[in-house]
Amino acid sequence: MMDNEAGTPALSPGPSTGTPPGAGASQTLSEQIFERMGELSPAERKVARALLASYPSAGLASAAALAKVAGTSSPTVLRLVSRLGIGSYPDFQERLREEITSHMNSPVSRTERARPSMDGGGLLAHAVSDRIALLDSVPESVPPSEFDRAVAVLAARPKHVAISGGYFTRYLAMLLASQLDQAIANVDYIAEPLSHDIGKYLQLSIGSVAVIFDIRRYELTSSLAAQTAKAQGATVIVLTDQGLSPAVDHADIVLPVTVNGVPFDSMVGLVALIEALVEGVLAASGDRGIDRMKQWEESVRIARAFRVLNPLETDVATGTPVTPTDLKEEST
């Protein structure tokens, strides 16, 4: 059987019990979808992402409405439901309603709803605790198969890697570009992808990668940048929040992270994801990555040595010039 939208073979569904092979009966539908993300066709992954982004409410809408949100078709929605081992879409919705009822009536949920607000004296501890929870949620929100694909694509010696972000996420894009540049070649941070730096996107092609950050208050520039990169033949990776940026419509790989924070969205989950990506790429690059890091470190050492030996350096305490000889003697 073929997926009509993606042209890829459709895998056989799980057993009729609604539980995929190897999954425990206590798993929620969202957990089952998350675990099987790597098995899905590209079209089915769009439906899965839409479901997980607004779970469980997205699944309570009609199949046609869910398909519209996901940018696919009703048959694709039904194929995903079938893959979960559920006989029909109404049965799928009934499972969702049972999950909601069970969750709302659980002792944990009742306790959390009744928890008193934190007073000012415990604000720091409360803020740190919230961000630790965001870090803990990263492995639960980023499908392992999508993360592994992102690492593999970046470690496969791409022709060019263009990294861009939005109003706040540009700083995350700069961080990723700076760290990734130490592990692989041809990495560029793109400050203005659809303005002064449009040429960097137009030079992308098959074998290139575009990494785009975009979180809520989604920016049109990010979506257009993803569309441009895709049109050039590049593999598009989008790092976004749980609501999913419109840029995911043009993405090959989507890495969603929870960013809930007060008063602003928190970036701690995205920073952890960035560091995990760089770590994964370096490990996958093997000796080639280590050699590049050595070359990078040697270059930095040369630059620092030049700066230290600059004859214009002065002693902070006395204001007198410090010669290279003085610095050399001091270092010994």
mmCIF file of C-alpha atoms in Angstrom:
data_model
loop_
_atom_site.group_PDB
_atom_site.id
_atom_site.type_symbol
_atom_site.label_atom_id
_atom_site.label_comp_id
_atom_site.label_asym_id
_atom_site.label_seq_id
_atom_site.Cartn_x
_atom_site.Cartn_y
_atom_site.Cartn_z
ATOM 1 C CA MET A 1 0.000 0.000 0.000
ATOM 2 C CA MET A 2 1.307 3.477 -0.857
ATOM 3 C CA ASP A 3 0.783 6.820 0.820
ATOM 4 C CA ASN A 4 -0.946 8.768 -1.950
ATOM 5 C CA GLU A 5 0.410 12.139 -0.783
ATOM 6 C CA ALA A 6 3.983 11.169 0.005
ATOM 7 C CA GLY A 7 4.549 8.300 -2.403
ATOM 8 C CA THR A 8 6.131 6.187 0.331
ATOM 9 C CA PRO A 9 5.103 2.703 1.439
ATOM 10 C CA ALA A 10 2.632 2.735 4.304
ATOM 11 C CA LEU A 11 3.588 0.467 7.185
ATOM 12 C CA SER A 12 1.125 -2.016 8.539
ATOM 13 C CA PRO A 13 -0.981 -0.798 11.456
ATOM 14 C CA GLY A 14 -0.638 -2.034 14.996
ATOM 15 C CA PRO A 15 -2.996 -4.627 16.470
ATOM 16 C CA SER A 16 -6.684 -3.886 16.735
ATOM 17 C CA THR A 17 -6.417 -3.228 20.466
ATOM 18 C CA GLY A 18 -5.234 0.312 19.749
ATOM 19 C CA THR A 19 -1.822 -0.340 21.323
ATOM 20 C CA PRO A 20 1.174 -0.425 18.973
ATOM 21 C CA PRO A 21 3.610 -3.326 19.183
ATOM 22 C CA GLY A 22 5.815 -3.066 22.244
ATOM 23 C CA ALA A 23 3.746 -0.288 23.835
ATOM 24 C CA GLY A 24 2.160 -0.591 27.238
ATOM 25 C CA ALA A 25 -1.589 -0.429 27.575
ATOM 26 C CA SER A 26 -1.225 2.599 29.848
ATOM 27 C CA GLN A 27 0.284 4.764 27.108
ATOM 28 C CA THR A 28 -1.687 7.773 25.971
ATOM 29 C CA LEU A 29 -2.350 8.288 22.292
ATOM 30 C CA SER A 30 0.106 11.188 22.277
ATOM 31 C CA GLU A 31 2.836 8.912 23.643
ATOM 32 C CA GLN A 32 2.092 6.296 20.987
ATOM 33 C CA ILE A 33 2.199 8.900 18.208
ATOM 34 C CA PHE A 34 5.433 10.354 19.609
ATOM 35 C CA GLU A 35 7.149 6.959 19.743
ATOM 36 C CA ARG A 36 6.098 5.976 16.215
ATOM 37 C CA MET A 37 6.987 9.285 14.552
ATOM 38 C CA GLY A 38 9.946 7.688 12.777
ATOM 39 C CA GLU A 39 7.672 5.119 11.107
ATOM 40 C CA LEU A 40 5.311 7.657 9.585
ATOM 41 C CA SER A 41 5.272 8.927 6.029
ATOM 42 C CA PRO A 42 5.947 12.661 5.524
ATOM 43 C CA ALA A 43 2.214 13.356 5.148
ATOM 44 C CA GLU A 44 1.355 11.364 8.261
ATOM 45 C CA ARG A 45 4.055 13.204 10.204
ATOM 46 C CA LYS A 46 2.266 16.475 9.401
ATOM 47 C CA VAL A 47 -0.910 15.109 10.990
ATOM 48 C CA ALA A 48 1.056 13.796 13.974
ATOM 49 C CA ARG A 49 2.708 17.177 14.526
ATOM 50 C CA ALA A 50 -0.633 18.967 14.353
ATOM 51 C CA LEU A 51 -2.084 16.548 16.901
ATOM 52 C CA LEU A 52 0.843 16.865 19.300
ATOM 53 C CA ALA A 53 0.930 20.654 18.959
ATOM 54 C CA SER A 54 -2.668 21.013 20.205
ATOM 55 C CA TYR A 55 -3.217 17.748 22.039
ATOM 56 C CA PRO A 56 -5.847 16.582 22.726
ATOM 57 C CA SER A 57 -8.112 19.332 21.366
ATOM 58 C CA ALA A 58 -6.919 18.937 17.762
ATOM 59 C CA GLY A 59 -8.117 15.342 17.734
ATOM 60 C CA LEU A 60 -11.580 16.301 18.941
ATOM 61 C CA ALA A 61 -12.240 18.209 15.729
ATOM 62 C CA SER A 62 -13.451 16.423 12.607
ATOM 63 C CA ALA A 63 -11.003 14.490 10.453
ATOM 64 C CA ALA A 64 -11.450 17.104 7.731
ATOM 65 C CA ALA A 65 -10.689 19.948 10.163
ATOM 66 C CA LEU A 66 -7.578 18.172 11.456
ATOM 67 C CA ALA A 67 -6.451 17.521 7.894
ATOM 68 C CA LYS A 68 -6.868 21.210 7.057
ATOM 69 C CA VAL A 69 -4.747 22.276 10.050
ATOM 70 C CA ALA A 70 -2.077 19.727 9.121
ATOM 71 C CA GLY A 71 -2.126 20.647 5.442
ATOM 72 C CA THR A 72 -2.963 17.097 4.339
ATOM 73 C CA SER A 73 -6.146 15.170 3.531
ATOM 74 C CA SER A 74 -8.780 13.262 5.474
ATOM 75 C CA PRO A 75 -7.526 9.886 4.146
ATOM 76 C CA THR A 76 -4.092 10.688 5.599
ATOM 77 C CA VAL A 77 -5.668 11.355 8.995
ATOM 78 C CA LEU A 78 -7.508 8.041 8.801
ATOM 79 C CA ARG A 79 -4.301 6.207 7.831
ATOM 80 C CA LEU A 80 -2.592 7.572 10.923
ATOM 81 C CA VAL A 81 -5.503 6.436 13.096
ATOM 82 C CA SER A 82 -5.344 3.007 11.490
ATOM 83 C CA ARG A 83 -1.597 2.836 12.098
ATOM 84 C CA LEU A 84 -2.345 3.233 15.821
ATOM 85 C CA GLY A 85 -4.517 0.143 15.609
ATOM 86 C CA ILE A 86 -7.799 2.040 16.019
ATOM 87 C CA GLY A 87 -10.644 1.006 13.769
ATOM 88 C CA SER A 88 -12.251 4.367 13.060
ATOM 89 C CA TYR A 89 -11.909 8.087 13.686
ATOM 90 C CA PRO A 90 -14.909 8.127 16.091
ATOM 91 C CA ASP A 91 -13.167 5.390 18.110
ATOM 92 C CA PHE A 92 -10.022 7.527 18.135
ATOM 93 C CA GLN A 93 -11.987 10.493 19.489
ATOM 94 C CA GLU A 94 -13.617 8.322 22.135
ATOM 95 C CA ARG A 95 -10.137 7.285 23.320
ATOM 96 C CA LEU A 96 -9.192 10.963 23.560
ATOM 97 C CA ARG A 97 -12.267 11.800 25.626
ATOM 98 C CA GLU A 98 -11.493 8.923 28.000
ATOM 99 C CA GLU A 99 -7.951 10.255 28.445
ATOM 100 C CA ILE A 100 -9.247 13.739 29.237
ATOM 101 C CA THR A 101 -11.704 12.429 31.829
ATOM 102 C CA SER A 102 -9.051 10.247 33.443
ATOM 103 C CA HIS A 103 -6.539 13.095 33.607
ATOM 104 C CA MET A 104 -8.950 15.667 35.029
ATOM 105 C CA ASN A 105 -10.045 13.264 37.781
ATOM 106 C CA SER A 106 -6.563 12.105 38.789
ATOM 107 C CA PRO A 107 -5.291 13.066 42.278
ATOM 108 C CA VAL A 108 -2.202 14.686 40.762
ATOM 109 C CA SER A 109 -4.264 16.944 38.501
ATOM 110 C CA ARG A 110 -6.578 17.961 41.324
ATOM 111 C CA THR A 111 -3.600 18.765 43.558
ATOM 112 C CA GLU A 112 -1.886 20.834 40.866
ATOM 113 C CA ARG A 113 -5.042 22.859 40.220
ATOM 114 C CA ALA A 114 -5.401 23.567 43.934
ATOM 115 C CA ARG A 115 -1.748 24.525 44.483
ATOM 116 C CA PRO A 116 -1.468 28.022 45.995
ATOM 117 C CA SER A 117 0.379 30.721 44.108
ATOM 118 C CA MET A 118 4.014 31.339 45.003
ATOM 119 C CA ASP A 119 4.695 34.400 47.156
ATOM 120 C CA GLY A 120 7.467 36.876 46.358
ATOM 121 C CA GLY A 121 9.911 35.294 48.839
ATOM 122 C CA GLY A 122 10.065 32.075 46.834
ATOM 123 C CA LEU A 123 10.060 33.639 43.395
ATOM 124 C CA LEU A 124 13.626 32.666 42.462
ATOM 125 C CA ALA A 125 13.200 29.063 43.532
ATOM 126 C CA HIS A 126 9.856 28.902 41.749
ATOM 127 C CA ALA A 127 11.298 30.364 38.528
ATOM 128 C CA VAL A 128 14.230 27.954 38.571
ATOM 129 C CA SER A 129 11.905 25.034 39.265
ATOM 130 C CA ASP A 130 9.722 25.990 36.298
ATOM 131 C CA ARG A 131 12.743 26.087 34.005
ATOM 132 C CA ILE A 132 14.015 22.747 35.245
ATOM 133 C CA ALA A 133 10.605 21.379 34.294
ATOM 134 C CA LEU A 134 11.044 22.875 30.823
ATOM 135 C CA LEU A 135 14.410 21.128 30.496
ATOM 136 C CA ASP A 136 12.875 17.850 31.617
ATOM 137 C CA SER A 137 10.197 18.231 28.945
ATOM 138 C CA VAL A 138 12.649 18.439 26.027
ATOM 139 C CA PRO A 139 13.018 14.654 25.520
ATOM 140 C CA GLU A 140 9.236 14.385 25.721
ATOM 141 C CA SER A 141 8.548 17.027 23.070
ATOM 142 C CA VAL A 142 11.304 16.292 20.532
ATOM 143 C CA PRO A 143 10.715 12.984 18.718
ATOM 144 C CA PRO A 144 13.973 10.971 18.887
ATOM 145 C CA SER A 145 13.668 10.011 15.223
ATOM 146 C CA GLU A 146 13.480 13.684 14.196
ATOM 147 C CA PHE A 147 16.454 14.597 16.399
ATOM 148 C CA ASP A 148 18.501 11.719 14.975
ATOM 149 C CA ARG A 149 17.654 12.801 11.431
ATOM 150 C CA ALA A 150 18.765 16.359 12.189
ATOM 151 C CA VAL A 151 22.089 15.134 13.578
ATOM 152 C CA ALA A 152 22.639 12.840 10.594
ATOM 153 C CA VAL A 153 21.892 15.592 8.069
ATOM 154 C CA LEU A 154 24.235 18.084 9.740
ATOM 155 C CA ALA A 155 27.014 15.523 10.174
ATOM 156 C CA ALA A 156 26.857 14.387 6.525
ATOM 157 C CA ARG A 157 29.211 17.156 5.335
ATOM 158 C CA PRO A 158 26.531 19.432 3.850
ATOM 159 C CA LYS A 159 27.588 21.840 1.106
ATOM 160 C CA HIS A 160 26.352 24.759 3.148
ATOM 161 C CA VAL A 161 24.489 25.301 6.420
ATOM 162 C CA ALA A 162 22.459 28.523 6.721
ATOM 163 C CA ILE A 163 21.130 29.316 10.198
ATOM 164 C CA SER A 164 18.647 32.106 10.944
ATOM 165 C CA GLY A 165 16.203 33.191 13.635
ATOM 166 C CA GLY A 166 13.625 35.788 14.577
ATOM 167 C CA TYR A 167 13.487 38.816 16.857
ATOM 168 C CA PHE A 168 14.603 36.910 19.964
ATOM 169 C CA THR A 169 15.654 33.572 18.506
ATOM 170 C CA ARG A 170 18.347 35.202 16.356
ATOM 171 C CA TYR A 171 20.585 34.929 19.414
ATOM 172 C CA LEU A 172 19.945 31.193 19.552
ATOM 173 C CA ALA A 173 20.733 30.982 15.838
ATOM 174 C CA MET A 174 24.027 32.784 16.462
ATOM 175 C CA LEU A 175 24.848 30.396 19.304
ATOM 176 C CA LEU A 176 24.150 27.323 17.176
ATOM 177 C CA ALA A 177 26.157 28.714 14.262
ATOM 178 C CA SER A 178 29.123 29.592 16.497
ATOM 179 C CA GLN A 179 29.235 26.157 18.112
ATOM 180 C CA LEU A 180 28.429 24.150 14.992
ATOM 181 C CA ASP A 181 31.155 25.974 13.064
ATOM 182 C CA GLN A 182 33.692 24.345 15.363
ATOM 183 C CA ALA A 183 32.480 20.869 14.388
ATOM 184 C CA ILE A 184 31.680 21.145 10.659
ATOM 185 C CA ALA A 185 32.595 23.411 7.757
ATOM 186 C CA ASN A 186 30.517 25.856 5.700
ATOM 187 C CA VAL A 187 28.283 27.145 8.506
ATOM 188 C CA ASP A 188 26.829 30.658 8.226
ATOM 189 C CA TYR A 189 24.639 32.698 10.540
ATOM 190 C CA ILE A 190 22.169 34.586 8.337
ATOM 191 C CA ALA A 191 21.156 37.851 9.995
ATOM 192 C CA GLU A 192 18.728 39.092 7.327
ATOM 193 C CA PRO A 193 17.669 36.110 5.209
ATOM 194 C CA LEU A 194 15.224 38.014 2.986
ATOM 195 C CA SER A 195 17.129 41.281 2.778
ATOM 196 C CA HIS A 196 20.880 41.868 2.673
ATOM 197 C CA ASP A 197 21.634 38.133 3.069
ATOM 198 C CA ILE A 198 19.179 36.786 0.490
ATOM 199 C CA GLY A 199 22.119 35.680 -1.643
ATOM 200 C CA LYS A 200 23.102 33.175 1.045
ATOM 201 C CA TYR A 201 19.720 31.506 0.646
ATOM 202 C CA LEU A 202 19.768 31.642 -3.132
ATOM 203 C CA GLN A 203 23.069 29.750 -3.170
ATOM 204 C CA LEU A 204 21.533 26.832 -1.277
ATOM 205 C CA SER A 205 20.968 23.657 -3.274
ATOM 206 C CA ILE A 206 20.520 19.923 -2.896
ATOM 207 C CA GLY A 207 23.004 18.869 -0.240
ATOM 208 C CA SER A 208 22.624 22.130 1.689
ATOM 209 C CA VAL A 209 20.822 22.609 5.001
ATOM 210 C CA ALA A 210 18.765 25.529 6.322
ATOM 211 C CA VAL A 211 18.160 25.695 10.074
ATOM 212 C CA ILE A 212 15.407 28.126 11.075
ATOM 213 C CA PHE A 213 14.302 29.179 14.565
ATOM 214 C CA ASP A 214 10.764 30.489 15.018
ATOM 215 C CA ILE A 215 8.626 30.528 18.157
ATOM 216 C CA ARG A 216 5.202 32.018 18.862
ATOM 217 C CA ARG A 217 4.449 35.463 17.609
ATOM 218 C CA TYR A 218 5.674 33.642 14.547
ATOM 219 C CA GLU A 219 7.407 35.771 11.958
ATOM 220 C CA LEU A 220 6.593 35.836 8.267
ATOM 221 C CA THR A 221 10.300 36.089 7.484
ATOM 222 C CA SER A 222 10.933 32.659 8.995
ATOM 223 C CA SER A 223 8.219 31.012 6.931
ATOM 224 C CA LEU A 224 9.394 32.697 3.727
ATOM 225 C CA ALA A 225 13.007 31.755 4.475
ATOM 226 C CA ALA A 226 11.985 28.111 4.902
ATOM 227 C CA GLN A 227 10.002 28.261 1.668
ATOM 228 C CA THR A 228 12.953 29.799 -0.195
ATOM 229 C CA ALA A 229 15.419 27.231 1.136
ATOM 230 C CA LYS A 230 13.068 24.379 0.239
ATOM 231 C CA ALA A 231 12.626 25.745 -3.283
ATOM 232 C CA GLN A 232 16.416 25.739 -3.682
ATOM 233 C CA GLY A 233 16.517 22.038 -2.816
ATOM 234 C CA ALA A 234 17.946 22.374 0.697
ATOM 235 C CA THR A 235 16.945 20.214 3.648
ATOM 236 C CA VAL A 236 14.990 22.436 6.045
ATOM 237 C CA ILE A 237 15.172 21.982 9.822
ATOM 238 C CA VAL A 238 12.813 24.091 11.945
ATOM 239 C CA LEU A 239 13.289 24.570 15.694
ATOM 240 C CA THR A 240 10.031 25.883 17.113
ATOM 241 C CA ASP A 241 7.695 25.791 20.087
ATOM 242 C CA GLN A 242 4.842 23.429 20.877
ATOM 243 C CA GLY A 243 2.417 25.541 18.831
ATOM 244 C CA LEU A 244 4.435 24.937 15.645
ATOM 245 C CA SER A 245 5.607 27.810 13.462
ATOM 246 C CA PRO A 246 4.016 28.167 10.007
ATOM 247 C CA ALA A 247 7.551 27.474 8.746
ATOM 248 C CA VAL A 248 7.011 23.769 9.495
ATOM 249 C CA ASP A 249 4.861 23.607 6.354
ATOM 250 C CA HIS A 250 8.120 23.745 4.393
ATOM 251 C CA ALA A 251 10.244 21.691 6.804
ATOM 252 C CA ASP A 252 11.765 18.261 6.397
ATOM 253 C CA ILE A 253 12.576 17.994 10.100
ATOM 254 C CA VAL A 254 10.715 19.682 12.972
ATOM 255 C CA LEU A 255 12.113 19.941 16.515
ATOM 256 C CA PRO A 256 9.410 21.391 18.835
ATOM 257 C CA VAL A 257 10.248 22.498 22.379
ATOM 258 C CA THR A 258 8.023 23.850 25.161
ATOM 259 C CA VAL A 259 8.811 27.517 25.835
ATOM 260 C CA ASN A 260 6.176 28.477 28.428
ATOM 261 C CA GLY A 261 7.436 31.224 30.705
ATOM 262 C CA VAL A 262 6.331 34.354 32.571
ATOM 263 C CA PRO A 263 6.382 37.106 31.419
ATOM 264 C CA PHE A 264 8.394 36.028 28.362
ATOM 265 C CA ASP A 265 8.831 32.691 26.665
ATOM 266 C CA SER A 266 11.733 30.743 28.142
ATOM 267 C CA MET A 267 14.634 29.719 25.906
ATOM 268 C CA VAL A 268 16.207 27.142 28.239
ATOM 269 C CA GLY A 269 14.727 24.181 26.391
ATOM 270 C CA LEU A 270 15.948 25.477 23.042
ATOM 271 C CA VAL A 271 19.441 26.082 24.442
ATOM 272 C CA ALA A 272 19.548 22.499 25.716
ATOM 273 C CA LEU A 273 18.395 21.273 22.310
ATOM 274 C CA ILE A 274 21.108 23.324 20.575
ATOM 275 C CA GLU A 275 23.822 21.888 22.784
ATOM 276 C CA ALA A 276 22.502 18.358 22.272
ATOM 277 C CA LEU A 277 22.516 18.867 18.495
ATOM 278 C CA VAL A 278 26.112 20.101 18.488
ATOM 279 C CA GLU A 279 27.175 17.246 20.741
ATOM 280 C CA GLY A 280 25.451 14.752 18.461
ATOM 281 C CA VAL A 281 26.964 16.218 15.294
ATOM 282 C CA LEU A 282 30.457 16.186 16.788
ATOM 283 C CA ALA A 283 30.074 12.559 17.863
ATOM 284 C CA ALA A 284 28.713 11.549 14.445
ATOM 285 C CA SER A 285 31.537 13.399 12.656
ATOM 286 C CA GLY A 286 34.192 11.294 14.384
ATOM 287 C CA ASP A 287 37.840 12.155 13.758
ATOM 288 C CA ARG A 288 36.877 14.729 11.128
ATOM 289 C CA GLY A 289 35.016 16.751 13.734
ATOM 290 C CA ILE A 290 37.828 16.477 16.275
ATOM 291 C CA ASP A 291 40.388 17.580 13.676
ATOM 292 C CA ARG A 292 38.295 20.634 12.834
ATOM 293 C CA MET A 293 37.976 21.529 16.507
ATOM 294 C CA LYS A 294 41.759 21.266 16.875
ATOM 295 C CA GLN A 295 42.271 23.552 13.875
ATOM 296 C CA TRP A 296 39.718 25.973 15.249
ATOM 297 C CA GLU A 297 41.386 26.038 18.667
ATOM 298 C CA GLU A 298 44.810 26.568 17.104
ATOM 299 C CA SER A 299 43.481 29.514 15.123
ATOM 300 C CA VAL A 300 41.948 31.049 18.235
ATOM 301 C CA ARG A 301 45.221 30.586 20.117
ATOM 302 C CA ILE A 302 47.138 32.381 17.359
ATOM 303 C CA ALA A 303 44.696 35.294 17.428
ATOM 304 C CA ARG A 304 44.944 35.575 21.195
ATOM 305 C CA ALA A 305 48.733 35.430 21.091
ATOM 306 C CA PHE A 306 48.773 38.265 18.572
ATOM 307 C CA ARG A 307 46.500 40.334 20.786
ATOM 308 C CA VAL A 308 48.612 39.714 23.900
ATOM 309 C CA LEU A 309 51.852 40.649 22.109
ATOM 310 C CA ASN A 310 50.428 43.854 20.700
ATOM 311 C CA PRO A 311 52.949 46.573 21.728
ATOM 312 C CA LEU A 312 50.075 48.920 22.546
ATOM 313 C CA GLU A 313 49.085 46.782 25.545
ATOM 314 C CA THR A 314 49.407 48.690 28.842
ATOM 315 C CA ASP A 315 49.695 47.735 32.475
ATOM 316 C CA VAL A 316 46.297 48.381 34.059
ATOM 317 C CA ALA A 317 47.784 49.431 37.417
ATOM 318 C CA THR A 318 50.475 51.824 36.175
ATOM 319 C CA GLY A 319 49.277 52.787 32.721
ATOM 320 C CA THR A 320 52.745 52.117 31.294
ATOM 321 C CA PRO A 321 53.274 50.169 28.056
ATOM 322 C CA VAL A 322 53.953 46.452 28.436
ATOM 323 C CA THR A 323 56.444 44.986 25.973
ATOM 324 C CA PRO A 324 56.291 41.452 24.565
ATOM 325 C CA THR A 325 59.378 40.645 26.651
ATOM 326 C CA ASP A 326 57.609 41.693 29.857
ATOM 327 C CA LEU A 327 54.644 39.501 29.015
ATOM 328 C CA LYS A 328 56.860 36.548 28.215
ATOM 329 C CA GLU A 329 58.754 36.859 31.513
ATOM 330 C CA GLU A 330 55.493 37.251 33.437
ATOM 331 C CA SER A 331 54.031 34.123 31.869
ATOM 332 C CA THR A 332 57.050 32.073 32.970
#
